[in-house]
PDB file of C-alpha atoms in Angstrom:
ATOM      1  CA  MET D   1      93.267 106.167  94.919  1.00 85.00           C
ATOM      2  CA  LEU D   2      89.635 106.289  93.799  1.00 88.00           C
ATOM      3  CA  ARG D   3      90.615 107.021  90.215  1.00 85.00           C
ATOM      4  CA  ARG D   4      92.521 103.745  89.947  1.00 84.00           C
ATOM      5  CA  ALA D   5      90.703 100.551  88.979  1.00 84.00           C
ATOM      6  CA  ASP D   6      92.620  98.876  91.801  1.00 84.00           C
ATOM      7  CA  PRO D   7      94.264 101.155  94.392  1.00 84.00           C
ATOM      8  CA  GLY D   8      96.377  98.287  95.718  1.00 80.00           C
ATOM      9  CA  ALA D   9      96.234  96.048  98.734  1.00 77.00           C
ATOM     10  CA  LEU D  10      96.848  98.728 101.331  1.00 81.00           C
ATOM     11  CA  PHE D  11      94.053 101.047 100.164  1.00 88.00           C
ATOM     12  CA  ARG D  12      91.534  98.639  98.639  1.00 87.00           C
ATOM     13  CA  ARG D  13      89.274  98.464 101.679  1.00 86.00           C
ATOM     14  CA  TRP D  14      89.192 102.242 102.130  1.00 92.00           C
ATOM     15  CA  ALA D  15      88.377 102.727  98.437  1.00 92.00           C
ATOM     16  CA  GLU D  16      85.502 100.237  98.588  1.00 91.00           C
ATOM     17  CA  GLN D  17      84.074 101.949 101.670  1.00 91.00           C
ATOM     18  CA  ALA D  18      84.468 105.435 100.188  1.00 93.00           C
ATOM     19  CA  ARG D  19      82.700 104.519  96.947  1.00 93.00           C
ATOM     20  CA  GLN D  20      79.751 103.231  98.982  1.00 93.00           C
ATOM     21  CA  ARG D  21      79.549 106.208 101.324  1.00 93.00           C
ATOM     22  CA  VAL D  22      80.270 109.222  99.125  1.00 94.00           C
ATOM     23  CA  ASP D  23      77.431 110.794  97.168  1.00 91.00           C
ATOM     24  CA  ALA D  24      77.943 110.106  93.454  1.00 93.00           C
ATOM     25  CA  THR D  25      77.796 113.794  92.542  1.00 93.00           C
ATOM     26  CA  ALA D  26      80.410 114.699  95.159  1.00 94.00           C
ATOM     27  CA  LEU D  27      82.658 111.847  94.069  1.00 94.00           C
ATOM     28  CA  ASP D  28      82.451 112.928  90.431  1.00 93.00           C
ATOM     29  CA  GLY D  29      83.155 116.514  91.485  1.00 94.00           C
ATOM     30  CA  MET D  30      86.201 115.523  93.527  1.00 92.00           C
ATOM     31  CA  LEU D  31      87.622 113.419  90.696  1.00 91.00           C
ATOM     32  CA  THR D  32      87.043 116.332  88.320  1.00 91.00           C
ATOM     33  CA  LEU D  33      88.857 118.746  90.646  1.00 91.00           C
ATOM     34  CA  THR D  34      91.840 116.398  90.959  1.00 86.00           C
ATOM     35  CA  ALA D  35      92.434 115.865  87.293  1.00 77.00           C
ATOM     36  CA  GLY D  36      95.200 113.291  87.425  1.00 61.00           C
ATOM     37  CA  ARG D  37      97.318 111.115  89.683  1.00 56.00           C
ATOM     38  CA  ASP D  38     100.228 113.553  89.750  1.00 55.00           C
ATOM     39  CA  PHE D  39      98.325 116.840  89.705  1.00 64.00           C
ATOM     40  CA  VAL D  40      96.654 118.182  92.826  1.00 72.00           C
ATOM     41  CA  PRO D  41      95.591 121.824  92.402  1.00 80.00           C
ATOM     42  CA  ASP D  42      97.243 124.298  94.742  1.00 75.00           C
ATOM     43  CA  ILE D  43      93.783 125.336  95.979  1.00 78.00           C
ATOM     44  CA  PHE D  44      93.803 122.116  98.036  1.00 78.00           C
ATOM     45  CA  SER D  45      97.178 122.894  99.590  1.00 69.00           C
ATOM     46  CA  ALA D  46      95.706 124.421 102.726  1.00 60.00           C
ATOM     47  CA  LEU D  47      98.095 124.411 105.634  1.00 60.00           C
ATOM     48  CA  PRO D  48      96.446 123.808 109.011  1.00 56.00           C
ATOM     49  CA  GLY D  49      95.665 127.013 110.857  1.00 60.00           C
ATOM     50  CA  ASN D  50      95.924 125.201 114.180  1.00 60.00           C
ATOM     51  CA  ASP D  51      96.986 121.844 115.559  1.00 60.00           C
ATOM     52  CA  GLN D  52      93.416 120.454 115.506  1.00 62.00           C
ATOM     53  CA  PRO D  53      92.215 121.193 111.952  1.00 69.00           C
ATOM     54  CA  ASP D  54      88.888 119.898 110.700  1.00 75.00           C
ATOM     55  CA  VAL D  55      86.789 120.173 107.562  1.00 82.00           C
ATOM     56  CA  SER D  56      85.457 123.604 108.540  1.00 83.00           C
ATOM     57  CA  ASP D  57      89.019 124.967 108.353  1.00 83.00           C
ATOM     58  CA  VAL D  58      89.351 123.584 104.833  1.00 84.00           C
ATOM     59  CA  GLN D  59      85.996 125.057 103.793  1.00 87.00           C
ATOM     60  CA  ALA D  60      87.003 128.458 105.165  1.00 88.00           C
ATOM     61  CA  HIS D  61      90.271 128.247 103.209  1.00 86.00           C
ATOM     62  CA  LEU D  62      88.454 127.374  99.974  1.00 89.00           C
ATOM     63  CA  ARG D  63      85.851 130.118 100.414  1.00 91.00           C
ATOM     64  CA  GLY D  64      88.653 132.641 100.896  1.00 90.00           C
ATOM     65  CA  LEU D  65      90.737 131.704  97.857  1.00 88.00           C
ATOM     66  CA  PRO D  66      92.236 134.747  96.089  1.00 90.00           C
ATOM     67  CA  ASP D  67      91.126 135.266  92.491  1.00 92.00           C
ATOM     68  CA  GLU D  68      94.650 134.894  91.110  1.00 90.00           C
ATOM     69  CA  LEU D  69      95.232 131.458  92.651  1.00 87.00           C
ATOM     70  CA  LEU D  70      91.726 130.241  91.804  1.00 91.00           C
ATOM     71  CA  ALA D  71      92.020 131.397  88.180  1.00 93.00           C
ATOM     72  CA  ARG D  72      95.430 129.748  87.783  1.00 89.00           C
ATOM     73  CA  ASP D  73      94.289 126.367  89.080  1.00 89.00           C
ATOM     74  CA  LEU D  74      90.994 126.370  87.195  1.00 92.00           C
ATOM     75  CA  ALA D  75      92.930 127.129  83.996  1.00 91.00           C
ATOM     76  CA  ARG D  76      95.241 124.166  84.741  1.00 88.00           C
ATOM     77  CA  LEU D  77      92.215 121.947  85.348  1.00 90.00           C
ATOM     78  CA  ASP D  78      90.668 123.139  82.096  1.00 90.00           C
ATOM     79  CA  ARG D  79      93.846 122.164  80.247  1.00 88.00           C
ATOM     80  CA  ALA D  80      93.938 118.813  82.023  1.00 87.00           C
ATOM     81  CA  HIS D  81      90.390 118.138  80.843  1.00 88.00           C
ATOM     82  CA  ARG D  82      91.333 119.465  77.386  1.00 86.00           C
ATOM     83  CA  GLY D  83      88.716 122.182  77.605  1.00 81.00           C
ATOM     84  CA  GLY D  84      85.912 119.649  77.537  1.00 82.00           C
ATOM     85  CA  HIS D  85      84.420 119.851  81.021  1.00 90.00           C
ATOM     86  CA  GLY D  86      81.433 122.188  81.240  1.00 92.00           C
ATOM     87  CA  TRP D  87      81.485 122.493  85.035  1.00 94.00           C
ATOM     88  CA  ILE D  88      85.120 123.640  85.117  1.00 93.00           C
ATOM     89  CA  ARG D  89      84.396 126.155  82.335  1.00 93.00           C
ATOM     90  CA  ALA D  90      81.420 127.508  84.333  1.00 95.00           C
ATOM     91  CA  LEU D  91      83.584 127.876  87.449  1.00 95.00           C
ATOM     92  CA  MET D  92      86.213 129.757  85.450  1.00 94.00           C
ATOM     93  CA  ASP D  93      83.577 132.330  84.525  1.00 94.00           C
ATOM     94  CA  ASP D  94      82.209 132.775  88.074  1.00 96.00           C
ATOM     95  CA  HIS D  95      84.730 132.721  90.913  1.00 95.00           C
ATOM     96  CA  ALA D  96      82.120 133.315  93.634  1.00 95.00           C
ATOM     97  CA  ARG D  97      80.261 130.222  92.462  1.00 96.00           C
ATOM     98  CA  ALA D  98      83.549 128.330  92.215  1.00 95.00           C
ATOM     99  CA  ARG D  99      84.471 129.012  95.837  1.00 95.00           C
ATOM    100  CA  GLU D 100      81.104 127.835  97.174  1.00 95.00           C
ATOM    101  CA  GLU D 101      80.729 124.769  94.974  1.00 96.00           C
ATOM    102  CA  ILE D 102      84.300 123.560  95.481  1.00 95.00           C
ATOM    103  CA  ALA D 103      83.916 123.961  99.260  1.00 93.00           C
ATOM    104  CA  ASP D 104      80.620 122.026  99.150  1.00 94.00           C
ATOM    105  CA  VAL D 105      82.122 119.175  97.096  1.00 95.00           C
ATOM    106  CA  VAL D 106      85.063 118.847  99.462  1.00 92.00           C
ATOM    107  CA  ALA D 107      82.800 118.843 102.549  1.00 92.00           C
ATOM    108  CA  GLU D 108      80.522 116.177 101.084  1.00 94.00           C
ATOM    109  CA  PHE D 109      83.504 114.033 100.083  1.00 94.00           C
ATOM    110  CA  TRP D 110      84.956 114.474 103.555  1.00 92.00           C
ATOM    111  CA  ARG D 111      81.787 113.256 105.259  1.00 91.00           C
ATOM    112  CA  GLY D 112      81.734 109.991 103.346  1.00 92.00           C
ATOM    113  CA  ALA D 113      85.392 109.175 102.749  1.00 93.00           C
ATOM    114  CA  ILE D 114      87.421 110.790 105.534  1.00 91.00           C
ATOM    115  CA  ALA D 115      85.241 111.548 108.560  1.00 88.00           C
ATOM    116  CA  PRO D 116      84.723 107.876 109.563  1.00 86.00           C
ATOM    117  CA  HIS D 117      88.510 107.503 109.966  1.00 87.00           C
ATOM    118  CA  TRP D 118      89.454 110.993 111.151  1.00 84.00           C
ATOM    119  CA  ARG D 119      89.711 110.415 114.905  1.00 76.00           C
ATOM    120  CA  ALA D 120      91.769 107.265 114.407  1.00 79.00           C
ATOM    121  CA  PHE D 121      94.020 109.104 111.957  1.00 86.00           C
ATOM    122  CA  ARG D 122      94.560 111.963 114.405  1.00 80.00           C
ATOM    123  CA  ARG D 123      95.694 109.438 117.024  1.00 74.00           C
ATOM    124  CA  LEU D 124      98.186 107.930 114.574  1.00 81.00           C
ATOM    125  CA  ALA D 125      99.365 111.377 113.483  1.00 83.00           C
ATOM    126  CA  ARG D 126      99.961 112.543 117.060  1.00 78.00           C
ATOM    127  CA  ALA D 127     101.936 109.379 117.828  1.00 77.00           C
ATOM    128  CA  ASP D 128     103.931 109.784 114.613  1.00 83.00           C
ATOM    129  CA  ILE D 129     104.739 113.433 115.343  1.00 83.00           C
ATOM    130  CA  ALA D 130     105.819 112.564 118.879  1.00 79.00           C
ATOM    131  CA  ARG D 131     108.064 109.749 117.621  1.00 82.00           C
ATOM    132  CA  HIS D 132     109.799 112.015 115.100  1.00 86.00           C
ATOM    133  CA  ALA D 133     110.142 114.786 117.679  1.00 86.00           C
ATOM    134  CA  MET D 134     111.882 112.353 120.049  1.00 84.00           C
ATOM    135  CA  SER D 135     114.135 111.194 117.219  1.00 85.00           C
ATOM    136  CA  ALA D 136     115.081 114.787 116.413  1.00 88.00           C
ATOM    137  CA  ALA D 137     115.796 115.491 120.082  1.00 88.00           C
ATOM    138  CA  ASP D 138     117.869 112.341 120.578  1.00 88.00           C
ATOM    139  CA  GLU D 139     119.729 112.064 117.268  1.00 89.00           C
ATOM    140  CA  GLY D 140     119.320 115.431 115.544  1.00 88.00           C
ATOM    141  CA  GLN D 141     117.048 116.726 112.832  1.00 87.00           C
ATOM    142  CA  GLY D 142     119.114 115.167 110.070  1.00 87.00           C
ATOM    143  CA  ALA D 143     118.558 111.683 111.462  1.00 86.00           C
ATOM    144  CA  MET D 144     114.862 112.399 111.883  1.00 89.00           C
ATOM    145  CA  LEU D 145     114.554 113.509 108.245  1.00 88.00           C
ATOM    146  CA  ASP D 146     116.465 110.471 107.001  1.00 84.00           C
ATOM    147  CA  GLU D 147     113.981 108.113 108.681  1.00 84.00           C
ATOM    148  CA  LEU D 148     110.925 110.035 107.509  1.00 86.00           C
ATOM    149  CA  HIS D 149     110.600 108.187 104.192  1.00 85.00           C
ATOM    150  CA  PRO D 150     112.939 106.118 101.971  1.00 83.00           C
ATOM    151  CA  GLY D 151     112.822 108.868  99.335  1.00 83.00           C
ATOM    152  CA  VAL D 152     113.757 111.698 101.712  1.00 86.00           C
ATOM    153  CA  ALA D 153     117.434 112.413 102.412  1.00 85.00           C
ATOM    154  CA  TRP D 154     119.229 115.206 104.264  1.00 86.00           C
ATOM    155  CA  SER D 155     122.786 115.903 103.076  1.00 85.00           C
ATOM    156  CA  GLY D 156     123.571 118.510 105.716  1.00 83.00           C
ATOM    157  CA  ALA D 157     123.124 121.267 103.133  1.00 80.00           C
ATOM    158  CA  ALA D 158     119.975 120.322 101.231  1.00 81.00           C
ATOM    159  CA  LEU D 159     116.863 118.217 101.671  1.00 81.00           C
ATOM    160  CA  SER D 160     116.257 116.004  98.637  1.00 83.00           C
ATOM    161  CA  ILE D 161     112.982 114.217  97.982  1.00 82.00           C
ATOM    162  CA  VAL D 162     112.210 111.549  95.406  1.00 77.00           C
ATOM    163  CA  GLY D 163     108.460 111.024  95.297  1.00 61.00           C
ATOM    164  CA  ALA D 164     105.650 112.442  93.212  1.00 52.00           C
ATOM    165  CA  CYS D 165     108.347 114.605  91.683  1.00 57.00           C
ATOM    166  CA  GLU D 166     112.065 115.088  92.174  1.00 55.00           C
ATOM    167  CA  THR D 167     113.059 118.291  93.890  1.00 60.00           C
ATOM    168  CA  SER D 168     115.509 119.754  96.350  1.00 61.00           C
ATOM    169  CA  PHE D 169     115.016 122.471  98.937  1.00 62.00           C
ATOM    170  CA  GLY D 170     118.118 124.610  99.139  1.00 58.00           C
ATOM    171  CA  PRO D 171     118.977 127.280 101.729  1.00 54.00           C
ATOM    172  CA  THR D 172     116.206 129.783 100.894  1.00 52.00           C
ATOM    173  CA  PRO D 173     113.110 127.819 102.044  1.00 47.00           C
ATOM    174  CA  ALA D 174     114.903 126.962 105.286  1.00 49.00           C
ATOM    175  CA  GLN D 175     114.319 130.560 106.380  1.00 60.00           C
ATOM    176  CA  ASP D 176     110.677 129.615 106.895  1.00 68.00           C
ATOM    177  CA  GLY D 177     111.282 125.920 107.494  1.00 77.00           C
ATOM    178  CA  VAL D 178     109.740 122.913 105.785  1.00 82.00           C
ATOM    179  CA  LEU D 179     106.403 121.650 107.029  1.00 84.00           C
ATOM    180  CA  LEU D 180     106.221 117.868 107.542  1.00 88.00           C
ATOM    181  CA  THR D 181     102.680 116.521 107.145  1.00 87.00           C
ATOM    182  CA  PRO D 182     101.716 112.944 108.102  1.00 90.00           C
ATOM    183  CA  SER D 183      99.216 111.575 105.592  1.00 91.00           C
ATOM    184  CA  ALA D 184      96.954 108.543 105.379  1.00 90.00           C
ATOM    185  CA  PHE D 185      97.295 108.449 101.584  1.00 88.00           C
ATOM    186  CA  ALA D 186     100.807 109.509 100.580  1.00 85.00           C
ATOM    187  CA  TRP D 187     102.457 106.067 100.749  1.00 83.00           C
ATOM    188  CA  PRO D 188     104.462 104.756  98.934  1.00 82.00           C
ATOM    189  CA  ARG D 189     105.619 108.197  97.776  1.00 83.00           C
ATOM    190  CA  ALA D 190     106.588 111.359  99.566  1.00 85.00           C
ATOM    191  CA  HIS D 191     104.590 114.229  98.078  1.00 83.00           C
ATOM    192  CA  VAL D 192     106.155 117.653  97.792  1.00 83.00           C
ATOM    193  CA  MET D 193     104.662 121.139  97.738  1.00 78.00           C
ATOM    194  CA  SER D 194     107.163 123.844  96.838  1.00 74.00           C
ATOM    195  CA  ASN D 195     105.090 126.380  94.905  1.00 69.00           C
ATOM    196  CA  ALA D 196     104.725 129.967  96.071  1.00 65.00           C
ATOM    197  CA  PRO D 197     102.970 131.362  98.043  1.00 65.00           C
ATOM    198  CA  PHE D 198     102.876 128.262 100.234  1.00 69.00           C
ATOM    199  CA  GLN D 199     105.408 127.186 102.808  1.00 75.00           C
ATOM    200  CA  PRO D 200     107.459 124.242 101.466  1.00 80.00           C
ATOM    201  CA  ALA D 201     105.909 120.992 102.705  1.00 83.00           C
ATOM    202  CA  ILE D 202     106.352 117.235 102.492  1.00 87.00           C
ATOM    203  CA  ALA D 203     103.452 114.819 102.956  1.00 87.00           C
ATOM    204  CA  TYR D 204     104.566 111.335 103.970  1.00 90.00           C
ATOM    205  CA  GLY D 205     102.754 108.126 104.940  1.00 89.00           C
ATOM    206  CA  VAL D 206     101.919 108.084 108.623  1.00 88.00           C
ATOM    207  CA  ARG D 207     103.175 104.978 110.382  1.00 83.00           C
ATOM    208  CA  GLY D 208     100.416 102.385 110.814  1.00 81.00           C
ATOM    209  CA  PHE D 209      97.991 103.919 108.268  1.00 84.00           C
ATOM    210  CA  ALA D 210      96.609 100.548 107.104  1.00 79.00           C
ATOM    211  CA  THR D 211      95.026  99.998 110.510  1.00 77.00           C
ATOM    212  CA  LEU D 212      92.702 102.935 109.791  1.00 82.00           C
ATOM    213  CA  TRP D 213      90.585 100.857 107.417  1.00 81.00           C
ATOM    214  CA  GLU D 214      90.312  97.792 109.618  1.00 66.00           C
ATOM    215  CA  SER D 215      86.834  96.545 110.434  1.00 56.00           C
ATOM    216  CA  PRO D 216      86.740  94.273 113.484  1.00 43.00           C
ATOM    217  CA  ASN D 217      84.082  91.972 112.067  1.00 43.00           C
ATOM    218  CA  GLU D 218      85.192  91.854 108.419  1.00 45.00           C
ATOM    219  CA  ASP D 219      87.915  89.439 107.303  1.00 52.00           C
ATOM    220  CA  ALA D 220      89.130  89.173 110.894  1.00 58.00           C
ATOM    221  CA  PRO D 221      91.212  86.183 111.997  1.00 63.00           C
ATOM    222  CA  SER D 222      89.286  83.801 114.179  1.00 66.00           C
ATOM    223  CA  PRO D 223      90.021  84.173 117.920  1.00 72.00           C
ATOM    224  CA  ALA D 224      91.224  80.562 118.018  1.00 72.00           C
ATOM    225  CA  ILE D 225      93.896  81.292 115.388  1.00 74.00           C
ATOM    226  CA  GLU D 226      94.994  84.410 117.267  1.00 75.00           C
ATOM    227  CA  ARG D 227      95.468  82.288 120.375  1.00 78.00           C
ATOM    228  CA  LEU D 228      97.355  79.663 118.377  1.00 79.00           C
ATOM    229  CA  VAL D 229      99.816  81.838 116.459  1.00 79.00           C
ATOM    230  CA  GLY D 230      99.650  85.064 118.467  1.00 84.00           C
ATOM    231  CA  ALA D 231      97.819  88.302 117.719  1.00 80.00           C
ATOM    232  CA  GLY D 232     100.799  89.972 116.009  1.00 84.00           C
ATOM    233  CA  ARG D 233     101.421  87.100 113.605  1.00 87.00           C
ATOM    234  CA  ALA D 234      97.699  86.757 112.890  1.00 86.00           C
ATOM    235  CA  ARG D 235      97.576  90.470 112.074  1.00 84.00           C
ATOM    236  CA  VAL D 236     100.453  90.183 109.591  1.00 88.00           C
ATOM    237  CA  ALA D 237      98.755  87.148 108.030  1.00 87.00           C
ATOM    238  CA  ALA D 238      95.471  89.046 107.687  1.00 82.00           C
ATOM    239  CA  ALA D 239      97.316  91.935 106.012  1.00 80.00           C
ATOM    240  CA  ILE D 240      98.638  89.652 103.244  1.00 82.00           C
ATOM    241  CA  ALA D 241      95.152  88.502 102.337  1.00 72.00           C
ATOM    242  CA  THR D 242      95.987  90.983  99.584  1.00 64.00           C
ATOM    243  CA  PRO D 243      99.648  90.770  98.437  1.00 70.00           C
ATOM    244  CA  ALA D 244     102.170  93.130 100.020  1.00 77.00           C
ATOM    245  CA  THR D 245     105.905  93.582 100.530  1.00 82.00           C
ATOM    246  CA  THR D 246     107.724  93.645 103.849  1.00 87.00           C
ATOM    247  CA  THR D 247     108.198  97.408 103.624  1.00 81.00           C
ATOM    248  CA  GLU D 248     104.517  97.970 102.869  1.00 75.00           C
ATOM    249  CA  LEU D 249     103.467  95.743 105.771  1.00 82.00           C
ATOM    250  CA  ALA D 250     105.866  97.354 108.250  1.00 83.00           C
ATOM    251  CA  HIS D 251     104.759 100.863 107.361  1.00 74.00           C
ATOM    252  CA  ALA D 252     101.076 100.024 107.127  1.00 73.00           C
ATOM    253  CA  LEU D 253     100.897  98.113 110.404  1.00 79.00           C
ATOM    254  CA  GLY D 254     103.320 100.278 112.344  1.00 78.00           C
ATOM    255  CA  VAL D 255     105.590  97.309 113.074  1.00 82.00           C
ATOM    256  CA  ALA D 256     109.371  97.076 112.727  1.00 85.00           C
ATOM    257  CA  PRO D 257     110.501  95.412 109.459  1.00 88.00           C
ATOM    258  CA  ALA D 258     112.487  92.819 111.423  1.00 90.00           C
ATOM    259  CA  THR D 259     109.343  91.812 113.298  1.00 91.00           C
ATOM    260  CA  VAL D 260     107.355  91.566 110.074  1.00 92.00           C
ATOM    261  CA  ASN D 261     110.111  89.448 108.497  1.00 92.00           C
ATOM    262  CA  GLU D 262     110.085  87.069 111.447  1.00 92.00           C
ATOM    263  CA  HIS D 263     106.319  86.607 111.210  1.00 93.00           C
ATOM    264  CA  LEU D 264     106.468  86.145 107.430  1.00 94.00           C
ATOM    265  CA  ARG D 265     109.242  83.573 107.717  1.00 92.00           C
ATOM    266  CA  THR D 266     107.168  81.545 110.177  1.00 92.00           C
ATOM    267  CA  LEU D 267     104.063  81.788 107.988  1.00 92.00           C
ATOM    268  CA  THR D 268     105.932  80.703 104.844  1.00 92.00           C
ATOM    269  CA  ASP D 269     107.663  77.840 106.683  1.00 92.00           C
ATOM    270  CA  ALA D 270     104.219  76.635 107.777  1.00 90.00           C
ATOM    271  CA  ARG D 271     102.973  76.963 104.155  1.00 90.00           C
ATOM    272  CA  LEU D 272     100.357  79.495 105.244  1.00 89.00           C
ATOM    273  CA  ALA D 273     101.977  82.193 103.090  1.00 90.00           C
ATOM    274  CA  SER D 274     103.947  82.250  99.853  1.00 89.00           C
ATOM    275  CA  ALA D 275     106.674  84.589  98.638  1.00 89.00           C
ATOM    276  CA  VAL D 276     107.089  85.644  95.002  1.00 83.00           C
ATOM    277  CA  ARG D 277     109.875  87.877  93.715  1.00 82.00           C
ATOM    278  CA  ASP D 278     108.661  90.820  91.646  1.00 70.00           C
ATOM    279  CA  GLY D 279     111.693  92.643  90.275  1.00 70.00           C
ATOM    280  CA  ARG D 280     113.729  93.834  93.248  1.00 75.00           C
ATOM    281  CA  VAL D 281     111.058  93.183  95.873  1.00 77.00           C
ATOM    282  CA  VAL D 282     109.435  90.099  97.363  1.00 86.00           C
ATOM    283  CA  VAL D 283     105.644  90.050  97.552  1.00 83.00           C
ATOM    284  CA  TYR D 284     103.909  87.917 100.189  1.00 88.00           C
ATOM    285  CA  THR D 285     100.389  86.547 100.067  1.00 83.00           C
ATOM    286  CA  LEU D 286      98.310  83.937 101.865  1.00 84.00           C
ATOM    287  CA  THR D 287      98.096  80.460 100.429  1.00 85.00           C
ATOM    288  CA  ASP D 288      94.726  78.747 100.133  1.00 79.00           C
ATOM    289  CA  LEU D 289      95.653  76.782 103.265  1.00 85.00           C
ATOM    290  CA  GLY D 290      96.493  79.998 105.114  1.00 83.00           C
ATOM    291  CA  ARG D 291      93.328  81.761 104.014  1.00 78.00           C
ATOM    292  CA  GLY D 292      91.130  78.840 105.019  1.00 79.00           C
ATOM    293  CA  LEU D 293      92.812  78.486 108.393  1.00 80.00           C
ATOM    294  CA  LEU D 294      93.083  82.182 109.219  1.00 77.00           C
ATOM    295  CA  PHE D 295      89.527  83.165 108.461  1.00 67.00           C
ATOM    296  CA  ALA D 296      87.811  79.994 109.604  1.00 61.00           C
ATOM    297  CA  GLN D 297      84.869  80.945 111.780  1.00 52.00           C
ATOM    298  CA  ALA D 298      85.230  79.480 115.226  1.00 41.00           C
ATOM    299  CA  ARG D 299      82.005  77.934 116.504  1.00 36.00           C
TER     300      ARG D 299
END
């Protein structure tokens, strides 16, 4: 997200906050270690050792990386940077230094970009896990997997995922199971890890993730407008201060698509929002009238 000039409406606020809070050296280090949008080194694929992981667990994982895995990923990073990054070359020559410096970069990045939102994310993750567990209990694991993400489908024999890459888990990984990981950053894709020696895993966007970046005093609807149109409708209106689709809004706000559609229909009928078709999707945004009314400061 931070590599993109514009990470999109749903992540823009987080990106702005992270760039302000993260030390410039740590940010540069993190961007160097994640060389491209579709390449995340396996060294970052730490599976939680318990159900309450924190940054110290990640640091311990990084400081214990085996030489073979570390060498493989550093070589991939070197190729991604076309052999032109001196820091990566230095880490390739000194694995002890690599372990310590990578762990330090990640911890510093965590403190500025992730820590301020971590408790709120854990609440969302627990609620998300509980919801999917209830779905699996009531309707079966196949139904639960089908509702996990639009790109995830269970055929009864194989789990297929269309996301950062296209893959399919056949019978063999099922011996150890597939780990499902709620993420604040995966949306709109489902991200897949299927490389040995790790347990197969899918990272998917946790329901309601956009609420993690909300600031109660920044771009908040005036209390008078909330009383006039209702808190739910005002929240949907605030979310389209930057353009978004119905699916994006429903997932980001943790609201049913039908509810979002109802609010959007009312807002467009009142000329507070506009709808523009972009290919196969419809993108909603506030009109000037809607923006002026929604964010008017009540005296």
